[in-house]
């Protein structure tokens, strides 16, 4: 403790919202030269955590992560060392650890979070794959004639399930699979887009899903399995041609088309809490909020760069978008102002083409970029928390997804990488 | 008269007795008495006075007076009190005057002449007596009185004791004083107005009053002198130099090492001296060696002085001096005020995607109207179609010749890719990339001409052919065979017509093909010069033909030449027309990029020469005010080129970004083609290093 007594002291009060780590809120004199590690040691000392039980903590002053020593922080903010400093501490997120990587035959352009049924990936070899945790490909769903751009679980349990896949062949296929007899089949084909399907999002009720396409349209579909094909008033000749190849398919038409985007739609996301609110973003530099029930484009938020990825967090209520100018922007969809960017996150070296909020934290998100890196961000911190390399070299990361404890990424190097990310659920006010 | 003679004789007799006294005086005062102005006067004065002088002029001794009762006898005498009056007034009276008590003083009794004579004879001192008319009797003169008389007669000062030459008190001396201050009291004349001057002034005043002096009247002009100054102008200024006068250039000022005592660091080392000596005279940087002398007096004469003066004179005399007009303009102010590139965003700044896969030079690239697909033609005899957003190669078409040009049809309703490949032009329909409806429509559009073709007589210069089934399977729908290798394909905006350039086919170098009818026309019977590039006007029936040095604008409807642009470059390499149609840019192999304003002039509005090597390609963006050029130096330059609707405002051209070494130089070729994304501000460039790069 002698070493702790040296140098200028500052009076601090530690508070936390994680009750299991609560300590008495009495002001303590601490040396001002301490950094995160030193403060973390103090907390562990007070909690009487020793050895293996020691936990790393992160410290927040005024909602911002402490990344320097206390004295440097005070100097930067022009604060006096005399005042009482209230520091909030939270358990640190441990760096995601690479678990395994699943080899594909071609670029992995779509990944979807782990469900009881396994991992879902879509690849440029036109196949959708379902993987189990033992890195075995349990199903290869082939039926698309173009590169898969997006995949989406519909229902799944340990044994069987349904899923959706969108591809550059302009179609969305609904699949059914069963692990017990290793069978899979196409339930129906959604037709209507005139360019590749870029993104699919299922609403919270599970009865509708939206698709965004490069033809700048957003189409809403039902998930019910039709018994017969919808009528299409397109040239019979082409349909005949198509039917000869895939005779048994049932075609489905959209129930609704939302047309307001003036460029390819790169991403659509349903609000998980309100089944009628849809967010979309596209190459026309806009992020749009839709009321699906009333077919209204409620709000449009414009920036100056193309948007390549969008995600919505139920916990923070914020939208995050990845852009062609390497910046990640955060938006508050509730504000009226059309083009207020709440925050920007800089750090990537190339287009940010996939973003994903942490399912368990209101502050954490992950992003994948064409520079070949996945970055984990805490929006309270200035820079990225962790930068994970997807693969060798700077092969593009095409898709990422963050499920509760897995951070999945698929990229140009034909791999789906799985990182074990700490489940941060317990960090929320325990 | 007797008296006179007596006195004379008396004097003579007495002279001898006085000689001693006089000689004494003479010894004292020298010959001052004779020469009033003595040349040696000053000297005498300066000489110290004789010490043995008995005569003290300041202390004058008088006879002792014994102050007893009878010491003054004057009161007892019976004095005549008449005063100083002519005594002859009393000649007729018995008295001679009045005493102090007022009683008459009676005339003393006088004897007759005889008595006088007798008394004279009796009294030996009678000649020493004088007659006192007041007393009326003779008074015997004392010795002192006689002395006075004698001095008066000799014109000398009566008082023998008075020294007229008293010693001078030297208030001002001839000596030069160290502190030449006078102790003399300030003379009065210094501080009282001069009476003399007052007199003179009063004299003038009086004369003015009396009218003798008349002052000048107000309008008086002094008469001009009748002569003028021959040698001076009105102002005494040096005459200005002649306009053609050029001042002689100034000699360079000597520097430290030319000093006779230069600082040590200027002194040459021995090696330097040796080197200097070995050098030829002409090669020496300086014609002297710095040398050190202890004192200026040790410095020898400069041996080359005459020579140098002579050369200087020769220089001044023989070297023609030319006046250089130096403009006194701040060079900063000449630079046009350009907006900062930051305000001109968006423009591409960084490499986003690389399209890798070609194994030969990528000569031509093109983005389809939807902005999703990129086609590229390469020297590896393939045409590839890429997904723009990811850089993924979607399709490869293997052809049998080098692909020189690939262009997407501009019509969104028809998906067709025109490919120039050797002697052929292929029209490709990439099936998988487009929706079935669009594919079907395009298919019909492309094939429609074959049925038509039978009726029209075939143009021998271009034959439209069906592809073989295997080629058809790949996606090729039409072949057009030409006589010479095709270098460029360009579409009309509506997507029906396209023009091709085959420079080697002299007069049929330019051909215009109609897709729907499968017809080929030869618009020009004869071509002036080797055609490099052609281009359709984006919204008028105009056609641009770039030969090596000129760009000609033709009106296709009227079939006439509208304008000839004189580029001033040696060899045009590329051509692009602004989407609004009023401006065009050309790139040339002699590194120049010229911007023409078609309404303005047939000369370039701006010529930009920023590339180090030959420019290969130039391109306008369809939507943003951007254009780009790429060159053999591997660089791509991006410019902001704003064209205003206002006809009076000239286009604004601002260089905004240089993308350096985008493509490696391979066999003296760098970047070969630039193309803008049709919707986004993204630039795509291809190069000789087999790569295609997208910048965002």
CSV table of N, CA and C in Angstrom, one decimal, chain A residues 195-283:
chain,number,residue,atom,x,y,z
A,195,UNK,N,-33.8,-7.6,-59.0
A,195,UNK,CA,-32.4,-7.7,-58.8
A,195,UNK,C,-32.1,-8.5,-57.5
A,196,UNK,N,-30.9,-8.7,-57.3
A,196,UNK,CA,-30.5,-9.6,-56.2
A,196,UNK,C,-31.1,-9.1,-54.9
A,197,UNK,N,-31.4,-10.1,-54.0
A,197,UNK,CA,-32.0,-9.8,-52.7
A,197,UNK,C,-30.8,-9.6,-51.8
A,198,UNK,N,-30.8,-8.5,-51.1
A,198,UNK,CA,-29.6,-8.1,-50.3
A,198,UNK,C,-29.8,-8.4,-48.8
A,199,UNK,N,-31.1,-8.4,-48.4
A,199,UNK,CA,-31.3,-8.5,-46.9
A,199,UNK,C,-32.7,-9.0,-46.7
A,200,UNK,N,-32.8,-9.8,-45.6
A,200,UNK,CA,-34.1,-10.3,-45.2
A,200,UNK,C,-34.2,-10.1,-43.7
A,201,UNK,N,-35.4,-9.6,-43.3
A,201,UNK,CA,-35.6,-9.5,-41.8
A,201,UNK,C,-37.0,-10.0,-41.4
A,202,UNK,N,-37.0,-10.7,-40.4
A,202,UNK,CA,-38.2,-11.3,-39.9
A,202,UNK,C,-38.8,-10.4,-38.8
A,203,UNK,N,-40.1,-10.3,-38.8
A,203,UNK,CA,-40.6,-9.4,-37.7
A,203,UNK,C,-40.8,-10.1,-36.4
A,204,UNK,N,-41.2,-9.4,-35.4
A,204,UNK,CA,-41.2,-10.0,-34.1
A,204,UNK,C,-42.3,-11.1,-33.9
A,205,UNK,N,-43.4,-10.9,-34.6
A,205,UNK,CA,-44.4,-11.9,-34.5
A,205,UNK,C,-44.1,-13.1,-35.3
A,206,UNK,N,-43.2,-13.0,-36.2
A,206,UNK,CA,-42.8,-14.2,-37.0
A,206,UNK,C,-43.8,-14.5,-38.2
A,207,UNK,N,-44.7,-13.6,-38.4
A,207,UNK,CA,-45.7,-13.8,-39.5
A,207,UNK,C,-45.3,-13.1,-40.8
A,208,UNK,N,-44.5,-12.1,-40.7
A,208,UNK,CA,-44.1,-11.4,-41.9
A,208,UNK,C,-42.6,-11.3,-42.0
A,209,UNK,N,-42.1,-11.2,-43.2
A,209,UNK,CA,-40.7,-10.8,-43.3
A,209,UNK,C,-40.5,-9.8,-44.5
A,210,UNK,N,-39.5,-9.0,-44.3
A,210,UNK,CA,-39.2,-8.0,-45.3
A,210,UNK,C,-38.0,-8.4,-46.1
A,211,UNK,N,-37.9,-8.0,-47.3
A,211,UNK,CA,-36.7,-8.2,-48.1
A,211,UNK,C,-36.3,-6.9,-48.8
A,212,UNK,N,-35.0,-6.6,-48.8
A,212,UNK,CA,-34.5,-5.5,-49.5
A,212,UNK,C,-33.7,-5.9,-50.7
A,213,UNK,N,-33.8,-5.2,-51.8
A,213,UNK,CA,-33.2,-5.7,-53.0
A,213,UNK,C,-32.4,-4.6,-53.7
A,214,UNK,N,-31.5,-5.0,-54.6
A,214,UNK,CA,-30.7,-4.1,-55.4
A,214,UNK,C,-31.6,-3.3,-56.4
A,215,UNK,N,-32.9,-3.8,-56.6
A,215,UNK,CA,-33.7,-3.0,-57.5
A,215,UNK,C,-34.4,-1.9,-56.8
A,216,UNK,N,-34.0,-1.6,-55.5
A,216,UNK,CA,-34.4,-0.4,-54.7
A,216,UNK,C,-35.7,-0.7,-54.1
A,217,UNK,N,-36.3,-1.9,-54.2
A,217,UNK,CA,-37.6,-2.1,-53.6
A,217,UNK,C,-37.4,-2.9,-52.3
A,218,UNK,N,-38.4,-2.7,-51.4
A,218,UNK,CA,-38.5,-3.5,-50.2
A,218,UNK,C,-39.9,-4.2,-50.3
A,219,UNK,N,-39.9,-5.5,-50.2
A,219,UNK,CA,-41.1,-6.2,-50.3
A,219,UNK,C,-41.4,-6.9,-49.0
A,220,UNK,N,-42.7,-7.0,-48.7
A,220,UNK,CA,-43.1,-7.6,-47.4
A,220,UNK,C,-43.8,-8.9,-47.9
A,221,UNK,N,-43.5,-9.9,-47.2
A,221,UNK,CA,-44.1,-11.3,-47.5
A,221,UNK,C,-44.6,-11.9,-46.2
A,222,UNK,N,-45.6,-12.8,-46.4
A,222,UNK,CA,-46.0,-13.5,-45.2
A,222,UNK,C,-45.2,-14.8,-45.1
A,223,UNK,N,-45.2,-15.4,-44.0
A,223,UNK,CA,-44.4,-16.6,-43.8
A,223,UNK,C,-45.2,-17.9,-43.9
A,224,UNK,N,-46.5,-17.7,-44.1
A,224,UNK,CA,-47.4,-18.9,-44.3
A,224,UNK,C,-47.0,-19.6,-45.5
A,225,UNK,N,-47.1,-20.9,-45.5
A,225,UNK,CA,-46.7,-21.7,-46.6
A,225,UNK,C,-47.9,-21.9,-47.5
A,226,UNK,N,-47.8,-21.3,-48.7
A,226,UNK,CA,-48.9,-21.4,-49.6
A,226,UNK,C,-49.1,-22.8,-50.2
A,227,UNK,N,-50.3,-23.1,-50.6
A,227,UNK,CA,-50.6,-24.4,-51.1
A,227,UNK,C,-50.4,-24.4,-52.6
A,228,UNK,N,-50.7,-23.2,-53.2
A,228,UNK,CA,-50.5,-23.1,-54.7
A,228,UNK,C,-49.8,-21.8,-55.0
A,229,UNK,N,-49.3,-21.7,-56.2
A,229,UNK,CA,-48.5,-20.6,-56.7
A,229,UNK,C,-49.5,-19.4,-56.8
A,230,UNK,N,-49.0,-18.2,-56.5
A,230,UNK,CA,-49.7,-17.0,-56.8
A,230,UNK,C,-49.7,-16.8,-58.3
A,231,UNK,N,-50.6,-16.0,-58.8
A,231,UNK,CA,-50.6,-15.7,-60.2
A,231,UNK,C,-49.6,-14.6,-60.5
A,232,UNK,N,-48.9,-14.8,-61.5
A,232,UNK,CA,-47.9,-13.8,-62.0
A,232,UNK,C,-48.3,-13.3,-63.4
A,233,UNK,N,-48.4,-12.1,-63.6
A,233,UNK,CA,-48.7,-11.6,-64.9
A,233,UNK,C,-47.5,-11.2,-65.7
A,234,UNK,N,-46.5,-12.0,-65.6
A,234,UNK,CA,-45.3,-11.8,-66.4
A,234,UNK,C,-45.4,-12.7,-67.6
A,235,UNK,N,-44.4,-12.5,-68.4
A,235,UNK,CA,-44.4,-13.3,-69.7
A,235,UNK,C,-44.4,-14.8,-69.4
A,236,UNK,N,-45.3,-15.5,-69.9
A,236,UNK,CA,-45.5,-16.9,-69.6
A,236,UNK,C,-44.3,-17.7,-70.1
A,237,UNK,N,-43.7,-17.2,-71.1
A,237,UNK,CA,-42.6,-18.0,-71.7
A,237,UNK,C,-41.5,-18.2,-70.7
A,238,UNK,N,-41.1,-17.1,-70.0
A,238,UNK,CA,-40.0,-17.3,-69.0
A,238,UNK,C,-40.4,-18.1,-67.9
A,239,UNK,N,-41.7,-18.0,-67.5
A,239,UNK,CA,-42.1,-18.8,-66.3
A,239,UNK,C,-42.1,-20.3,-66.7
A,240,UNK,N,-42.5,-20.5,-67.9
A,240,UNK,CA,-42.5,-21.9,-68.4
A,240,UNK,C,-41.1,-22.5,-68.4
A,241,UNK,N,-40.2,-21.6,-68.9
A,241,UNK,CA,-38.8,-22.0,-68.9
A,241,UNK,C,-38.3,-22.4,-67.5
A,242,UNK,N,-38.6,-21.5,-66.6
A,242,UNK,CA,-38.2,-21.7,-65.2
A,242,UNK,C,-38.9,-23.0,-64.7
A,243,UNK,N,-40.1,-23.1,-65.0
A,243,UNK,CA,-40.8,-24.3,-64.4
A,243,UNK,C,-40.3,-25.6,-64.9
A,244,UNK,N,-39.9,-25.6,-66.1
A,244,UNK,CA,-39.3,-26.9,-66.6
A,244,UNK,C,-38.1,-27.3,-65.8
A,245,UNK,N,-37.4,-26.3,-65.3
A,245,UNK,CA,-36.2,-26.7,-64.5
A,245,UNK,C,-36.6,-27.1,-63.1
A,246,UNK,N,-37.4,-26.2,-62.5
A,246,UNK,CA,-37.8,-26.5,-61.1
A,246,UNK,C,-39.3,-26.6,-61.0
A,247,UNK,N,-39.7,-27.7,-61.4
A,247,UNK,CA,-41.2,-27.9,-61.6
A,247,UNK,C,-42.0,-27.8,-60.4
A,248,UNK,N,-41.4,-28.3,-59.3
A,248,UNK,CA,-42.2,-28.5,-58.1
A,248,UNK,C,-42.3,-27.2,-57.2
A,249,UNK,N,-41.7,-26.1,-57.6
A,249,UNK,CA,-41.7,-25.0,-56.7
A,249,UNK,C,-43.0,-24.3,-56.7
A,250,UNK,N,-43.3,-23.8,-55.5
A,250,UNK,CA,-44.5,-23.0,-55.3
A,250,UNK,C,-44.1,-21.5,-55.2
A,251,UNK,N,-44.7,-20.7,-56.1
A,251,UNK,CA,-44.2,-19.3,-56.1
A,251,UNK,C,-45.1,-18.5,-55.2
A,252,UNK,N,-44.5,-17.5,-54.7
A,252,UNK,CA,-45.3,-16.6,-53.7
A,252,UNK,C,-45.0,-15.2,-54.1
A,253,UNK,N,-46.1,-14.4,-54.1
A,253,UNK,CA,-45.9,-13.0,-54.4
A,253,UNK,C,-45.9,-12.1,-53.1
A,254,UNK,N,-45.3,-11.0,-53.2
A,254,UNK,CA,-45.3,-10.1,-52.0
A,254,UNK,C,-46.6,-9.6,-51.7
A,255,UNK,N,-46.9,-9.4,-50.4
A,255,UNK,CA,-48.1,-8.7,-50.0
A,255,UNK,C,-48.0,-7.2,-50.1
A,256,UNK,N,-46.8,-6.7,-50.2
A,256,UNK,CA,-46.7,-5.3,-50.1
A,256,UNK,C,-45.3,-4.9,-50.7
A,257,UNK,N,-45.3,-3.8,-51.4
A,257,UNK,CA,-44.0,-3.3,-51.9
A,257,UNK,C,-43.8,-1.9,-51.5
A,258,UNK,N,-42.7,-1.7,-50.8
A,258,UNK,CA,-42.4,-0.3,-50.3
A,258,UNK,C,-41.3,0.3,-51.3
A,259,UNK,N,-41.7,1.3,-52.0
A,259,UNK,CA,-40.8,1.8,-53.0
A,259,UNK,C,-40.6,3.3,-52.6
A,260,UNK,N,-39.4,3.6,-52.1
A,260,UNK,CA,-39.0,5.0,-51.9
A,260,UNK,C,-37.6,5.2,-52.1
A,261,UNK,N,-36.8,4.1,-51.9
A,261,UNK,CA,-35.4,4.2,-52.1
A,261,UNK,C,-35.1,4.4,-53.5
A,262,UNK,N,-34.1,5.2,-53.8
A,262,UNK,CA,-33.7,5.5,-55.2
A,262,UNK,C,-32.4,4.7,-55.6
A,263,UNK,N,-32.0,3.9,-54.7
A,263,UNK,CA,-30.8,3.1,-55.0
A,263,UNK,C,-31.0,1.7,-54.4
A,264,UNK,N,-30.1,0.8,-54.7
A,264,UNK,CA,-30.2,-0.5,-54.1
A,264,UNK,C,-30.4,-0.4,-52.6
A,265,UNK,N,-31.3,-1.3,-52.1
A,265,UNK,CA,-31.5,-1.4,-50.7
A,265,UNK,C,-30.5,-2.4,-50.1
A,266,UNK,N,-29.7,-2.0,-49.2
A,266,UNK,CA,-28.6,-2.9,-48.7
A,266,UNK,C,-29.1,-3.6,-47.5
A,267,UNK,N,-30.0,-3.1,-46.7
A,267,UNK,CA,-30.3,-3.7,-45.4
A,267,UNK,C,-31.7,-3.3,-45.0
A,268,UNK,N,-32.4,-4.3,-44.5
A,268,UNK,CA,-33.7,-4.1,-43.9
A,268,UNK,C,-33.7,-4.7,-42.5
A,269,UNK,N,-34.3,-4.0,-41.5
A,269,UNK,CA,-34.4,-4.6,-40.1
A,269,UNK,C,-35.7,-4.3,-39.6
A,270,UNK,N,-36.4,-5.3,-39.1
A,270,UNK,CA,-37.6,-5.0,-38.3
A,270,UNK,C,-37.3,-4.6,-36.9
A,271,UNK,N,-38.1,-3.8,-36.4
A,271,UNK,CA,-38.0,-3.5,-35.0
A,271,UNK,C,-38.5,-4.7,-34.2
A,272,UNK,N,-37.6,-5.2,-33.3
A,272,UNK,CA,-38.0,-6.5,-32.6
A,272,UNK,C,-39.2,-6.2,-31.6
A,273,UNK,N,-39.4,-5.0,-31.2
A,273,UNK,CA,-40.5,-4.8,-30.3
A,273,UNK,C,-41.8,-4.4,-30.9
A,274,UNK,N,-41.7,-3.8,-32.1
A,274,UNK,CA,-42.9,-3.4,-32.8
A,274,UNK,C,-42.9,-4.0,-34.2
A,275,UNK,N,-43.9,-4.9,-34.4
A,275,UNK,CA,-43.8,-5.7,-35.6
A,275,UNK,C,-44.2,-4.9,-36.8
A,276,UNK,N,-44.6,-3.6,-36.7
A,276,UNK,CA,-44.9,-2.8,-37.8
A,276,UNK,C,-43.8,-1.9,-38.2
A,277,UNK,N,-42.8,-1.7,-37.4
A,277,UNK,CA,-41.8,-0.7,-37.7
A,277,UNK,C,-40.6,-1.4,-38.4
A,278,UNK,N,-40.3,-0.9,-39.5
A,278,UNK,CA,-39.2,-1.5,-40.3
A,278,UNK,C,-38.2,-0.4,-40.6
A,279,UNK,N,-36.9,-0.7,-40.5
A,279,UNK,CA,-35.9,0.2,-40.8
A,279,UNK,C,-35.2,-0.3,-42.1
A,280,UNK,N,-34.8,0.6,-43.0
A,280,UNK,CA,-34.1,0.2,-44.2
A,280,UNK,C,-33.0,1.2,-44.5
A,281,UNK,N,-32.1,0.7,-45.2
A,281,UNK,CA,-31.0,1.6,-45.6
A,281,UNK,C,-30.5,1.2,-47.0
A,282,UNK,N,-30.0,2.1,-47.8
A,282,UNK,CA,-29.5,1.7,-49.1
A,282,UNK,C,-28.4,2.6,-49.6
A,283,UNK,N,-28.2,2.4,-50.9
A,283,UNK,CA,-27.1,3.1,-51.6
A,283,UNK,C,-27.5,4.5,-51.9
